[in-house]
CSV table of C-alpha atoms in Angstrom, one decimal:
chain,number,residue,atom,x,y,z
A,25,MET,CA,-13.1,13.7,-15.0
A,26,LYS,CA,-10.4,11.1,-15.4
A,27,ILE,CA,-8.5,10.4,-12.2
A,28,LEU,CA,-5.9,7.8,-11.3
A,29,ALA,CA,-5.7,6.6,-7.7
A,30,VAL,CA,-2.7,4.7,-6.2
A,31,ASP,CA,-2.1,3.2,-2.8
A,32,ALA,CA,0.7,1.3,-1.2
A,33,ALA,CA,0.5,2.3,2.4
A,34,THR,CA,-0.5,-1.0,3.9
A,35,GLU,CA,-0.1,-4.7,3.2
A,36,ALA,CA,-2.4,-4.1,0.2
A,37,CYS,CA,-1.3,-2.6,-3.1
A,38,SER,CA,-4.1,-1.1,-5.2
A,39,VAL,CA,-4.7,1.1,-8.2
A,40,ALA,CA,-7.9,2.5,-9.7
A,41,LEU,CA,-8.8,4.7,-12.6
A,42,TYR,CA,-12.0,6.7,-12.8
A,43,ASN,CA,-13.0,7.5,-16.4
A,44,ASP,CA,-16.2,9.6,-16.5
A,45,GLY,CA,-18.1,7.4,-14.1
A,46,GLU,CA,-16.5,4.0,-14.9
A,47,ILE,CA,-13.8,2.6,-12.6
A,48,ASN,CA,-11.1,0.0,-13.5
A,49,SER,CA,-9.2,-1.2,-10.5
A,50,VAL,CA,-6.6,-3.7,-9.2
A,51,PHE,CA,-6.2,-4.8,-5.6
A,52,GLU,CA,-3.8,-7.3,-4.2
A,53,VAL,CA,-2.5,-8.1,-0.7
A,54,CYS,CA,1.2,-8.4,-1.3
A,55,PRO,CA,3.4,-7.4,1.7
A,56,GLN,CA,6.8,-6.0,0.7
A,57,GLN,CA,6.1,-6.3,-3.0
A,58,HIS,CA,4.7,-2.9,-3.6
A,59,SER,CA,7.7,-1.5,-5.5
A,60,GLN,CA,7.4,-4.4,-8.0
A,61,LYS,CA,3.6,-4.4,-8.3
A,62,LEU,CA,2.6,-0.7,-8.3
A,63,LEU,CA,3.8,0.4,-11.8
A,64,PRO,CA,2.5,-2.7,-13.6
A,65,PHE,CA,-0.9,-2.2,-11.9
A,66,ILE,CA,-0.9,1.4,-13.1
A,67,ASP,CA,-0.1,0.2,-16.7
A,68,GLN,CA,-2.9,-2.4,-16.4
A,69,VAL,CA,-5.7,0.1,-15.5
A,70,LEU,CA,-4.5,2.6,-18.1
A,71,VAL,CA,-4.7,-0.1,-20.8
A,72,ASP,CA,-8.0,-1.4,-19.5
A,73,SER,CA,-9.4,2.1,-19.6
A,74,GLY,CA,-7.9,3.0,-23.0
A,75,LEU,CA,-6.2,6.0,-21.6
A,76,THR,CA,-2.7,7.5,-21.3
A,77,LEU,CA,-1.3,9.5,-18.5
A,78,SER,CA,-1.5,12.7,-20.5
A,79,GLN,CA,-5.3,12.3,-20.8
A,80,LEU,CA,-5.8,12.3,-17.0
A,81,ASP,CA,-7.0,15.2,-15.0
A,82,GLY,CA,-5.1,14.3,-11.8
A,83,ILE,CA,-3.7,11.6,-9.6
A,84,ALA,CA,-4.7,10.8,-6.0
A,85,TYR,CA,-2.5,8.9,-3.6
A,86,GLY,CA,-2.9,7.1,-0.3
A,87,GLN,CA,-1.0,9.5,2.0
A,88,GLY,CA,-1.0,7.3,5.1
A,89,PRO,CA,-1.0,6.5,7.8
A,90,GLY,CA,0.5,3.1,7.3
A,91,SER,CA,3.8,1.5,6.6
A,92,PHE,CA,6.5,4.2,6.3
A,93,THR,CA,8.1,2.4,3.3
A,94,GLY,CA,4.8,1.8,1.6
A,95,VAL,CA,3.6,5.4,2.1
A,96,ARG,CA,6.9,6.7,0.6
A,97,ILE,CA,6.6,4.3,-2.4
A,98,GLY,CA,3.1,5.6,-3.1
A,99,VAL,CA,4.0,9.2,-2.8
A,100,SER,CA,7.2,8.8,-4.9
A,101,VAL,CA,5.4,7.0,-7.8
A,102,THR,CA,2.7,9.6,-7.7
A,103,GLN,CA,5.2,12.4,-7.9
A,104,GLY,CA,7.1,10.8,-10.8
A,105,LEU,CA,4.0,10.2,-12.9
A,106,ALA,CA,2.4,13.6,-12.1
A,107,PHE,CA,5.6,15.5,-12.8
A,108,GLY,CA,6.2,13.8,-16.1
A,109,ALA,CA,2.5,14.4,-17.3
A,110,ASP,CA,2.1,17.8,-15.6
A,111,LEU,CA,-0.8,16.7,-13.5
A,112,PRO,CA,-2.1,17.9,-10.1
A,113,VAL,CA,-2.2,15.5,-7.2
A,114,THR,CA,-4.2,15.1,-4.0
A,115,GLY,CA,-3.5,13.0,-0.9
A,116,ILE,CA,-6.2,10.9,0.7
A,117,SER,CA,-6.0,9.4,4.2
A,118,ASN,CA,-5.9,5.6,4.3
A,119,LEU,CA,-8.2,5.6,7.3
A,120,ALA,CA,-10.7,7.7,5.3
A,121,MET,CA,-10.5,5.3,2.4
A,122,MET,CA,-11.7,2.5,4.5
A,123,ALA,CA,-14.4,4.6,6.1
A,124,GLN,CA,-15.6,5.6,2.6
A,125,GLN,CA,-15.8,1.9,1.7
A,126,ALA,CA,-18.0,1.3,4.7
A,127,ILE,CA,-20.2,4.2,3.6
A,128,GLU,CA,-20.5,3.0,0.0
A,129,GLN,CA,-20.9,-0.7,0.7
A,130,HIS,CA,-22.8,-0.8,4.0
A,131,GLN,CA,-24.4,2.7,4.2
A,132,ALA,CA,-22.5,3.3,7.5
A,133,GLN,CA,-23.4,6.5,9.2
A,134,SER,CA,-20.3,6.6,11.3
A,135,VAL,CA,-17.1,4.7,11.2
A,136,VAL,CA,-14.2,3.9,13.5
A,137,ALA,CA,-11.1,3.2,11.4
A,138,ALA,CA,-8.0,1.6,13.0
A,139,ILE,CA,-4.8,0.4,11.4
A,140,ASP,CA,-2.3,-1.8,13.2
A,141,ALA,CA,0.7,0.5,13.6
A,142,ARG,CA,3.0,-2.1,15.1
A,143,MET,CA,5.0,-1.3,18.2
A,144,SER,CA,1.8,-2.0,20.2
A,145,GLU,CA,0.0,1.0,18.7
A,146,ILE,CA,-2.8,1.8,16.3
A,147,TYR,CA,-3.6,4.6,13.9
A,148,LEU,CA,-7.1,5.6,14.7
A,149,ALA,CA,-9.8,8.0,13.4
A,150,CYS,CA,-13.5,8.4,13.5
A,151,TYR,CA,-15.6,9.5,10.5
A,152,GLN,CA,-19.2,10.6,9.9
A,153,ASN,CA,-21.2,10.1,6.7
A,154,MET,CA,-21.8,13.5,5.3
A,155,ASN,CA,-23.8,13.3,2.1
A,156,GLY,CA,-22.1,10.1,1.2
A,157,LEU,CA,-18.6,11.2,1.9
A,158,ALA,CA,-16.4,10.2,4.9
A,159,GLN,CA,-15.8,13.3,7.0
A,160,LEU,CA,-13.1,13.2,9.7
A,161,LEU,CA,-14.2,13.9,13.3
A,162,ASP,CA,-11.4,15.4,15.5
A,163,ASN,CA,-8.0,14.2,14.4
A,164,GLU,CA,-6.2,11.1,13.2
A,165,ILE,CA,-4.0,9.8,16.0
A,166,VAL,CA,-1.5,7.1,16.9
A,167,ILE,CA,-2.1,5.5,20.3
A,168,LYS,CA,-1.7,2.4,22.4
A,169,PRO,CA,-5.1,0.8,22.5
A,170,GLU,CA,-5.1,0.4,26.3
A,171,LEU,CA,-4.9,4.2,26.7
A,172,LEU,CA,-8.2,4.7,24.9
A,173,GLN,CA,-10.9,6.3,27.0
A,174,LYS,CA,-14.6,5.9,26.0
A,175,ASP,CA,-15.4,9.5,27.1
A,176,ASP,CA,-12.9,10.9,24.6
A,177,PHE,CA,-15.0,9.9,21.6
A,178,GLN,CA,-18.5,11.1,20.9
A,179,ILE,CA,-19.6,8.6,18.2
A,180,GLN,CA,-22.6,6.3,18.2
A,181,ASN,CA,-23.8,3.3,16.2
A,182,SER,CA,-20.6,3.1,14.3
A,183,MET,CA,-19.0,0.5,12.0
A,184,SER,CA,-15.5,-0.8,12.5
A,185,VAL,CA,-12.9,-1.0,9.7
A,186,GLY,CA,-9.2,-1.8,9.6
A,187,THR,CA,-6.5,-4.3,10.8
A,188,GLY,CA,-6.4,-2.6,14.2
A,189,TRP,CA,-9.7,-4.2,15.1
A,190,GLY,CA,-8.4,-7.6,14.3
A,191,THR,CA,-5.4,-7.2,16.5
A,192,TYR,CA,-6.9,-5.2,19.3
A,193,ASN,CA,-10.6,-6.0,19.2
A,194,GLU,CA,-11.0,-6.4,22.9
A,195,GLN,CA,-9.5,-3.0,23.8
A,196,LEU,CA,-11.3,-1.2,21.0
A,197,SER,CA,-14.7,-2.8,21.8
A,198,THR,CA,-14.6,-1.5,25.3
A,199,CYS,CA,-14.3,2.0,23.9
A,200,PHE,CA,-16.5,1.8,20.8
A,201,ASN,CA,-19.9,0.1,20.4
A,202,ALA,CA,-19.1,-0.7,16.7
A,203,THR,CA,-20.6,-3.2,14.3
A,204,SER,CA,-18.0,-5.4,12.7
A,205,SER,CA,-17.2,-5.2,9.0
A,206,ILE,CA,-15.0,-7.3,6.8
A,207,ILE,CA,-13.1,-4.3,5.6
A,208,GLU,CA,-9.5,-4.7,6.8
A,209,LEU,CA,-7.3,-2.9,4.3
A,210,PRO,CA,-7.6,0.2,2.1
A,211,ASP,CA,-8.6,-0.1,-1.6
A,212,ALA,CA,-7.8,2.7,-4.0
A,213,LYS,CA,-11.1,2.5,-5.7
A,214,PHE,CA,-12.8,3.8,-2.5
A,215,MET,CA,-10.4,6.7,-2.6
A,216,MET,CA,-12.2,8.0,-5.8
A,217,ALA,CA,-15.2,9.7,-4.3
A,218,LEU,CA,-13.0,11.6,-1.9
A,219,ALA,CA,-10.5,12.4,-4.6
A,220,LEU,CA,-13.1,13.7,-7.0
A,221,ASP,CA,-14.5,15.9,-4.2
A,222,ALA,CA,-11.0,17.3,-3.5
A,223,PHE,CA,-10.2,18.0,-7.1
A,224,ASN,CA,-13.6,19.6,-7.7
A,225,LYS,CA,-12.9,21.9,-4.7
A,226,GLY,CA,-9.6,22.9,-6.2
A,227,ALA,CA,-7.5,21.0,-3.7
A,228,GLY,CA,-5.1,19.5,-6.2
A,229,VAL,CA,-1.5,20.6,-5.9
A,230,ALA,CA,1.7,20.4,-8.0
A,231,ALA,CA,3.5,17.1,-7.9
A,232,GLU,CA,6.4,18.4,-5.8
A,233,LEU,CA,4.0,19.3,-3.0
A,234,ALA,CA,2.8,15.8,-2.5
A,235,GLN,CA,3.4,14.9,1.1
A,236,PRO,CA,3.0,11.7,3.2
A,237,ASN,CA,1.1,11.7,6.5
A,238,TYR,CA,2.8,9.4,8.9
A,239,VAL,CA,0.8,10.6,11.9
A,240,ARG,CA,3.7,9.6,14.0
A,241,ASP,CA,6.1,12.6,14.5
A,242,GLU,CA,9.1,10.4,14.7
A,243,VAL,CA,10.2,7.1,13.1
A,244,SER,CA,11.4,4.6,15.7
A,245,TRP,CA,14.6,3.0,14.4
A,246,LYS,CA,18.3,2.4,15.4
A,247,LYS,CA,21.4,2.9,13.3
A,248,LEU,CA,23.4,-0.2,12.6
A,249,PRO,CA,26.9,-0.2,14.1
A,250,GLY,CA,29.3,1.8,12.0
A,251,ARG,CA,26.5,3.6,10.1
């Protein structure tokens, strides 16, 4: 299979292209520059792989949680490319992406993924290694770290990933006995195993059905005067 993966949901912007077992990828931490970086990155991996969009079998995208603006950029670019090339798409959790990296790089058997969600909250999810793939346990949630209760999570000997651990290490460590990792931000190339599994299971959908997953039900914002 030939799969393009794009992600702009956090401070990192990344693109990867899987071409029958070979992966070309680009990763850069570039806050607030995703709209300028994403399309050139996509062009770069296509050229490096010697492929055009029409030769692909599908596009995977980071569906969140993360920055609301970043998630929307990733979904919008995916929809535009997929619609023009008539390709199916599948969304992959940004928390799962980091858990998958811990599994592939560190053979982690369980992972606690946490992204700093601002507003004194984190996006949090626990994953289990199931035959080399990150499988979600329970649900992805957004929560204030001080509200975490150790008895709410049945996970042992885990590895920690995500920016949430850097910001709220003390609170998270009281709830989870997790080994630290250096994985802070999602990287699209670690979306690939999960995307291939999804496409092989027929989970690809039409471009117009691509949806973000903010986890938060509501966006906290205020209108400017007169708007």
